[in-house]
Amino acid sequence: RVASLWGTSVADLEAALTARTIVVRSQYLLSPLKPQEAAFARDSLAKYVYSAVFDWLVAAINATSATSLSGCTDRFIGVLDIFGFEILASNSFEQLCINYTNELLQEHFNEMVYHREVALLKDEGLDGALEIKLTDNGPRLSLLATLFARLDDQQKSKLASDNGFLSSVKAAVAERREWKEFCAVDERHGERTFLVVHYAGRVTYQVEGFTAKNNDKVYGDVTKLLSSAAAVTILKQPLADALTESADAKKLQTVSAKMRHGIGVVGRAADKGRKGASTEGSLMAILTETTPHYVRCIKPNESKAALGYAHAEVLTQLKYLGILEVVRIRAEGLPVRMPYASFVRRFRGLLEFG
């Protein structure tokens, strides 16, 4: 059925997923894939097609909703639907990517709401009123970026393995004293896990499957198949771009590298020259250049039932969303700026007693 939908033959699809063309002394040879390699070829094909279709859909929606008024192309309203912080019974590579993104977004929130406000008040001479301890996600972000870099380094080796990555995590934590507060490796009793203390809580990650999930390579036989498929027209441009991509783009051959390139880092991290600073067009660069407004959504219960309120679940969400941190800082005295008109409406009655 897949071959029919794509406009290719079953034989060609089967050949692309079960064999691989290699070059030996200028001769092209067909090398059969092992079952595990064939499964990887199938999964990488599915991920590639899903990613390409998703990007095409987003581009089509943006093109349809784009303004036709001249001079307004730099103005837009963007909605970022933030996936929640995840602590599951079993946490893997996907959860680490999600939680890393949430760490970055939390740091951006701290930067926009607290750090810039504190800097402004200090400029106005209010140093004595700002004895407030602000949480710095910098060490956590630096640690997580290093773990992803170590995973990418492991990916370059022909002997890449999950155990090799876990050993690399252990070595990385040993290099920086401050990282020991946020990460620990557990190899006791055959365990292959590492613990990360995120801003929202402690998460234990099972290292099994990390290297396979981070591998974003698509075999050449598969891309050739897609290029010749008559019905897969929306993949023509992505495939053409892949064949002519720059040297910098070719470095982004892992899920981790592409994710970090697309997200970027928070402004203060970039100012400090941290490796992997935000590139133009990255998520963090766009968020920094625009005026953000935050909407925090709380689910009262997991069953979505009316009039149901699960106190423990709500408290956990408040913690994960950083709301408790907001309450703490406000309680310590960080002021809230009010628009002048709102201030006058609220306190004008006090003028009568002045």
Short mmCIF file of C-alpha atoms in Angstrom, two decimals, residues 39-323:
data_model
loop_
_atom_site.label_atom_id
_atom_site.label_comp_id
_atom_site.label_asym_id
_atom_site.label_seq_id
_atom_site.Cartn_x
_atom_site.Cartn_y
_atom_site.Cartn_z
CA ALA A 39 14.67 -2.00 10.65
CA PHE A 40 16.80 1.15 11.00
CA ALA A 41 16.33 1.93 7.27
CA ARG A 42 12.56 1.55 7.68
CA ASP A 43 12.42 3.75 10.78
CA SER A 44 14.69 6.44 9.32
CA LEU A 45 12.51 6.55 6.20
CA ALA A 46 9.38 6.99 8.29
CA LYS A 47 10.97 9.76 10.38
CA TYR A 48 12.26 11.56 7.31
CA VAL A 49 8.88 11.51 5.55
CA TYR A 50 7.04 12.60 8.70
CA SER A 51 9.48 15.50 9.25
CA ALA A 52 9.27 16.62 5.62
CA VAL A 53 5.45 16.50 5.59
CA PHE A 54 5.30 18.43 8.87
CA ASP A 55 7.65 21.14 7.57
CA TRP A 56 5.64 21.36 4.34
CA LEU A 57 2.40 21.73 6.30
CA VAL A 58 3.79 24.52 8.49
CA ALA A 59 5.17 26.36 5.45
CA ALA A 60 1.82 26.01 3.64
CA ILE A 61 -0.10 27.38 6.63
CA ASN A 62 2.30 30.30 7.02
CA ALA A 63 2.10 31.08 3.31
CA THR A 64 -1.70 31.03 3.41
CA SER A 65 -1.97 33.22 6.51
CA ALA A 66 0.80 35.67 5.51
CA THR A 67 -0.26 39.29 5.14
CA SER A 68 -0.63 40.71 1.67
CA LEU A 69 -0.14 44.29 2.89
CA SER A 70 3.14 45.83 1.81
CA GLY A 71 5.48 46.98 4.56
CA CYS A 72 4.01 44.62 7.20
CA THR A 73 5.95 41.46 6.47
CA ASP A 74 8.06 41.85 9.62
CA ARG A 75 5.00 41.85 11.89
CA PHE A 76 3.38 38.67 13.05
CA ILE A 77 1.65 36.96 15.95
CA GLY A 78 3.22 33.62 16.77
CA VAL A 79 1.84 30.97 19.10
CA LEU A 80 4.31 28.61 20.80
CA ASP A 81 2.48 25.62 22.24
CA ILE A 82 4.96 24.48 24.88
CA PHE A 83 5.05 20.75 25.51
CA GLY A 84 5.06 20.09 29.22
CA PHE A 85 7.97 18.97 31.33
CA GLU A 86 8.02 15.16 31.41
CA ILE A 87 8.88 12.80 34.25
CA LEU A 88 7.63 9.33 33.26
CA ALA A 89 8.05 5.90 34.75
CA SER A 90 10.64 5.24 32.03
CA ASN A 91 12.46 8.23 30.52
CA SER A 92 14.54 8.07 27.34
CA PHE A 93 16.04 10.30 24.65
CA GLU A 94 12.69 11.90 23.78
CA GLN A 95 12.14 13.08 27.36
CA LEU A 96 15.67 14.51 27.54
CA CYS A 97 15.02 16.57 24.39
CA ILE A 98 11.67 17.80 25.71
CA ASN A 99 13.04 18.66 29.15
CA TYR A 100 16.09 20.43 27.68
CA THR A 101 13.76 22.63 25.63
CA ASN A 102 11.71 23.37 28.75
CA GLU A 103 14.90 24.33 30.61
CA LEU A 104 15.70 26.81 27.83
CA LEU A 105 12.18 28.24 27.83
CA GLN A 106 12.28 28.60 31.62
CA GLU A 107 15.58 30.45 31.36
CA HIS A 108 14.06 32.71 28.70
CA PHE A 109 11.12 33.37 31.02
CA ASN A 110 13.53 34.23 33.86
CA GLU A 111 15.50 36.49 31.53
CA MET A 112 12.47 38.40 30.27
CA VAL A 113 10.55 38.64 33.55
CA TYR A 114 13.24 38.87 36.23
CA HIS A 115 16.77 39.57 35.07
CA ARG A 116 15.89 42.49 32.78
CA GLU A 117 13.57 43.93 35.42
CA VAL A 118 16.29 43.72 38.07
CA ALA A 119 18.80 45.37 35.72
CA LEU A 120 16.36 48.20 35.02
CA LEU A 121 15.64 48.80 38.72
CA LYS A 122 19.36 48.83 39.51
CA ASP A 123 19.84 51.49 36.83
CA GLU A 124 17.21 53.53 38.66
CA GLY A 125 19.19 53.30 41.89
CA LEU A 126 17.11 50.67 43.71
CA ASP A 127 19.98 48.35 44.60
CA GLY A 128 19.03 48.03 48.26
CA ALA A 129 15.52 46.82 47.41
CA LEU A 130 16.73 43.93 45.26
CA GLU A 131 18.16 41.42 47.73
CA ILE A 132 16.40 38.65 45.84
CA LYS A 133 17.97 35.32 44.92
CA LEU A 134 17.21 34.56 41.28
CA THR A 135 17.50 31.02 39.96
CA ASP A 136 20.18 30.61 37.28
CA ASN A 137 19.61 27.77 34.82
CA GLY A 138 22.97 28.41 33.20
CA PRO A 139 24.88 25.48 34.78
CA ARG A 140 22.07 23.04 33.93
CA LEU A 141 21.89 24.23 30.33
CA SER A 142 25.66 24.01 29.97
CA LEU A 143 25.57 20.46 31.34
CA LEU A 144 22.75 19.34 29.05
CA ALA A 145 24.37 20.90 25.98
CA THR A 146 27.56 19.00 26.82
CA LEU A 147 25.66 15.72 27.21
CA PHE A 148 24.11 16.17 23.77
CA ALA A 149 27.54 17.03 22.31
CA ARG A 150 28.98 13.86 23.88
CA LEU A 151 26.14 11.85 22.38
CA ASP A 152 26.89 13.33 18.93
CA ASP A 153 30.57 12.50 19.38
CA GLN A 154 29.62 8.94 20.22
CA GLN A 155 27.55 8.86 17.05
CA LYS A 156 30.62 9.54 14.91
CA SER A 157 32.32 6.35 16.07
CA LYS A 158 31.83 3.06 14.23
CA LEU A 159 31.66 1.47 17.69
CA ALA A 160 28.94 3.83 18.93
CA SER A 161 26.98 2.33 21.79
CA ASP A 162 24.72 3.31 24.64
CA ASN A 163 27.30 2.09 27.16
CA GLY A 164 29.93 4.26 25.50
CA PHE A 165 27.66 7.29 25.83
CA LEU A 166 26.99 6.52 29.50
CA SER A 167 30.74 6.35 30.17
CA SER A 168 31.09 9.68 28.38
CA VAL A 169 28.40 11.20 30.60
CA LYS A 170 30.25 9.97 33.68
CA ALA A 171 33.52 11.48 32.41
CA ALA A 172 31.85 14.81 31.59
CA VAL A 173 30.35 15.15 35.08
CA ALA A 174 33.73 14.40 36.65
CA GLU A 175 35.30 17.30 34.70
CA ARG A 176 33.18 20.05 36.25
CA ARG A 177 32.57 20.20 39.98
CA GLU A 178 29.37 22.25 39.67
CA TRP A 179 27.81 19.65 37.38
CA LYS A 180 27.92 16.99 40.09
CA GLU A 181 25.05 18.86 41.73
CA PHE A 182 22.86 18.29 38.69
CA CYS A 183 23.89 14.91 37.28
CA ALA A 184 24.93 11.45 38.44
CA VAL A 185 25.49 8.11 36.68
CA ASP A 186 24.17 4.85 38.16
CA GLU A 187 25.90 1.66 37.02
CA ARG A 188 25.14 -0.43 40.12
CA HIS A 189 23.48 -3.83 39.82
CA GLY A 190 23.53 -3.66 36.02
CA GLU A 191 21.70 -0.33 35.92
CA ARG A 192 22.42 1.87 32.90
CA THR A 193 20.88 5.17 33.90
CA PHE A 194 21.86 8.73 34.64
CA LEU A 195 20.06 11.25 36.83
CA VAL A 196 19.52 14.89 35.90
CA VAL A 197 18.23 17.42 38.43
CA HIS A 198 16.08 19.71 36.30
CA TYR A 199 14.55 22.93 37.59
CA ALA A 200 11.22 21.11 37.87
CA GLY A 201 12.48 17.91 39.46
CA ARG A 202 14.80 14.91 39.35
CA VAL A 203 14.58 12.68 36.26
CA THR A 204 16.27 9.30 35.76
CA TYR A 205 17.00 8.50 32.11
CA GLN A 206 17.43 4.95 30.80
CA VAL A 207 20.35 5.12 28.39
CA GLU A 208 19.23 2.15 26.26
CA GLY A 209 18.31 3.29 22.75
CA PHE A 210 19.91 6.76 22.99
CA THR A 211 22.39 6.31 20.13
CA ALA A 212 19.82 4.69 17.82
CA LYS A 213 17.24 7.40 18.44
CA ASN A 214 19.79 10.17 17.91
CA ASN A 215 20.85 8.76 14.54
CA ASP A 216 19.13 10.83 11.84
CA LYS A 217 20.96 9.39 8.85
CA VAL A 218 18.96 8.23 5.82
CA TYR A 219 20.56 5.69 3.47
CA GLY A 220 21.25 6.90 -0.07
CA ASP A 221 19.13 4.13 -1.59
CA VAL A 222 16.14 5.42 0.36
CA THR A 223 16.58 9.04 -0.77
CA LYS A 224 16.95 7.90 -4.39
CA LEU A 225 13.72 5.96 -4.05
CA LEU A 226 11.89 9.02 -2.75
CA SER A 227 13.37 11.20 -5.49
CA SER A 228 11.96 8.89 -8.15
CA ALA A 229 8.59 8.35 -6.47
CA ALA A 230 5.96 9.90 -8.72
CA ALA A 231 3.39 10.78 -6.05
CA VAL A 232 5.64 12.22 -3.32
CA THR A 233 5.83 15.72 -4.78
CA ILE A 234 6.15 17.55 -1.44
CA LEU A 235 9.46 15.77 -0.80
CA LYS A 236 11.10 16.94 -4.03
CA GLN A 237 12.40 20.23 -2.62
CA PRO A 238 13.67 18.81 0.72
CA LEU A 239 15.49 16.08 -1.18
CA ALA A 240 17.01 18.59 -3.61
CA ASP A 241 18.12 20.74 -0.67
CA ALA A 242 19.70 17.70 0.99
CA LEU A 243 21.78 16.98 -2.09
CA THR A 244 23.08 20.54 -2.29
CA GLU A 245 23.34 21.35 1.43
CA SER A 246 26.28 23.35 2.72
CA ALA A 247 29.17 22.00 4.79
CA ASP A 248 27.61 23.51 7.94
CA ALA A 249 24.30 21.80 7.23
CA LYS A 250 26.03 18.47 6.74
CA LYS A 251 27.30 18.71 10.31
CA LEU A 252 23.69 18.45 11.52
CA GLN A 253 23.40 14.72 10.98
CA THR A 254 21.87 13.85 14.35
CA VAL A 255 18.54 14.60 16.00
CA SER A 256 20.38 16.33 18.83
CA ALA A 257 22.38 18.63 16.53
CA LYS A 258 19.33 19.63 14.50
CA MET A 259 17.29 20.26 17.65
CA ARG A 260 19.90 22.49 19.27
CA HIS A 261 20.51 24.35 16.00
CA GLY A 262 16.79 25.04 15.61
CA ILE A 263 16.24 26.09 19.22
CA GLY A 264 19.38 28.13 19.88
CA VAL A 265 20.13 29.44 23.39
CA VAL A 266 18.85 32.21 25.64
CA GLY A 267 20.21 35.74 25.20
CA ARG A 268 22.49 35.87 28.24
CA ALA A 269 24.06 32.56 27.28
CA ALA A 270 24.81 33.92 23.83
CA ASP A 271 26.26 37.09 25.35
CA LYS A 272 28.65 34.95 27.40
CA GLY A 273 29.85 33.27 24.22
CA ARG A 274 28.54 29.87 25.20
CA LYS A 275 29.06 27.29 22.48
CA GLY A 276 25.95 26.90 20.37
CA ALA A 277 24.74 30.51 20.60
CA SER A 278 21.43 31.33 18.98
CA THR A 279 21.53 31.54 15.22
CA GLU A 280 19.34 33.87 13.19
CA GLY A 281 15.89 32.38 12.81
CA SER A 282 16.23 29.98 15.74
CA LEU A 283 13.40 29.70 18.24
CA MET A 284 15.24 31.57 21.00
CA ALA A 285 16.39 34.31 18.62
CA ILE A 286 12.78 34.89 17.54
CA LEU A 287 11.50 34.87 21.13
CA THR A 288 14.19 37.36 22.18
CA GLU A 289 13.43 39.76 19.33
CA THR A 290 9.67 39.78 19.93
CA THR A 291 7.38 40.80 22.79
CA PRO A 292 6.36 37.66 24.66
CA HIS A 293 3.13 37.08 26.58
CA TYR A 294 2.80 33.99 28.75
CA VAL A 295 -0.30 31.86 29.24
CA ARG A 296 0.02 29.09 31.82
CA CYS A 297 -2.48 26.24 31.46
CA ILE A 298 -3.32 23.95 34.38
CA LYS A 299 -5.23 20.67 34.05
CA PRO A 300 -7.42 20.25 37.17
CA ASN A 301 -7.49 16.46 36.76
CA GLU A 302 -6.22 13.73 34.44
CA SER A 303 -9.67 12.34 33.60
CA LYS A 304 -10.89 15.70 32.18
CA ALA A 305 -13.97 15.42 34.39
CA ALA A 306 -16.10 18.42 35.30
CA LEU A 307 -15.80 19.83 38.85
CA GLY A 308 -12.85 17.55 39.60
CA TYR A 309 -9.78 19.02 41.30
CA ALA A 310 -6.74 16.84 42.03
CA HIS A 311 -4.63 18.84 44.47
CA ALA A 312 -1.42 16.83 44.08
CA GLU A 313 -1.54 16.95 40.28
CA VAL A 314 -2.22 20.68 40.22
CA LEU A 315 0.63 21.35 42.67
CA THR A 316 3.01 19.32 40.47
CA GLN A 317 2.02 21.36 37.40
CA LEU A 318 2.51 24.64 39.27
CA LYS A 319 6.02 23.49 40.15
CA TYR A 320 6.86 22.31 36.64
CA LEU A 321 5.59 25.56 35.08
CA GLY A 322 7.71 27.69 37.42
CA ILE A 323 4.67 29.33 39.03
#
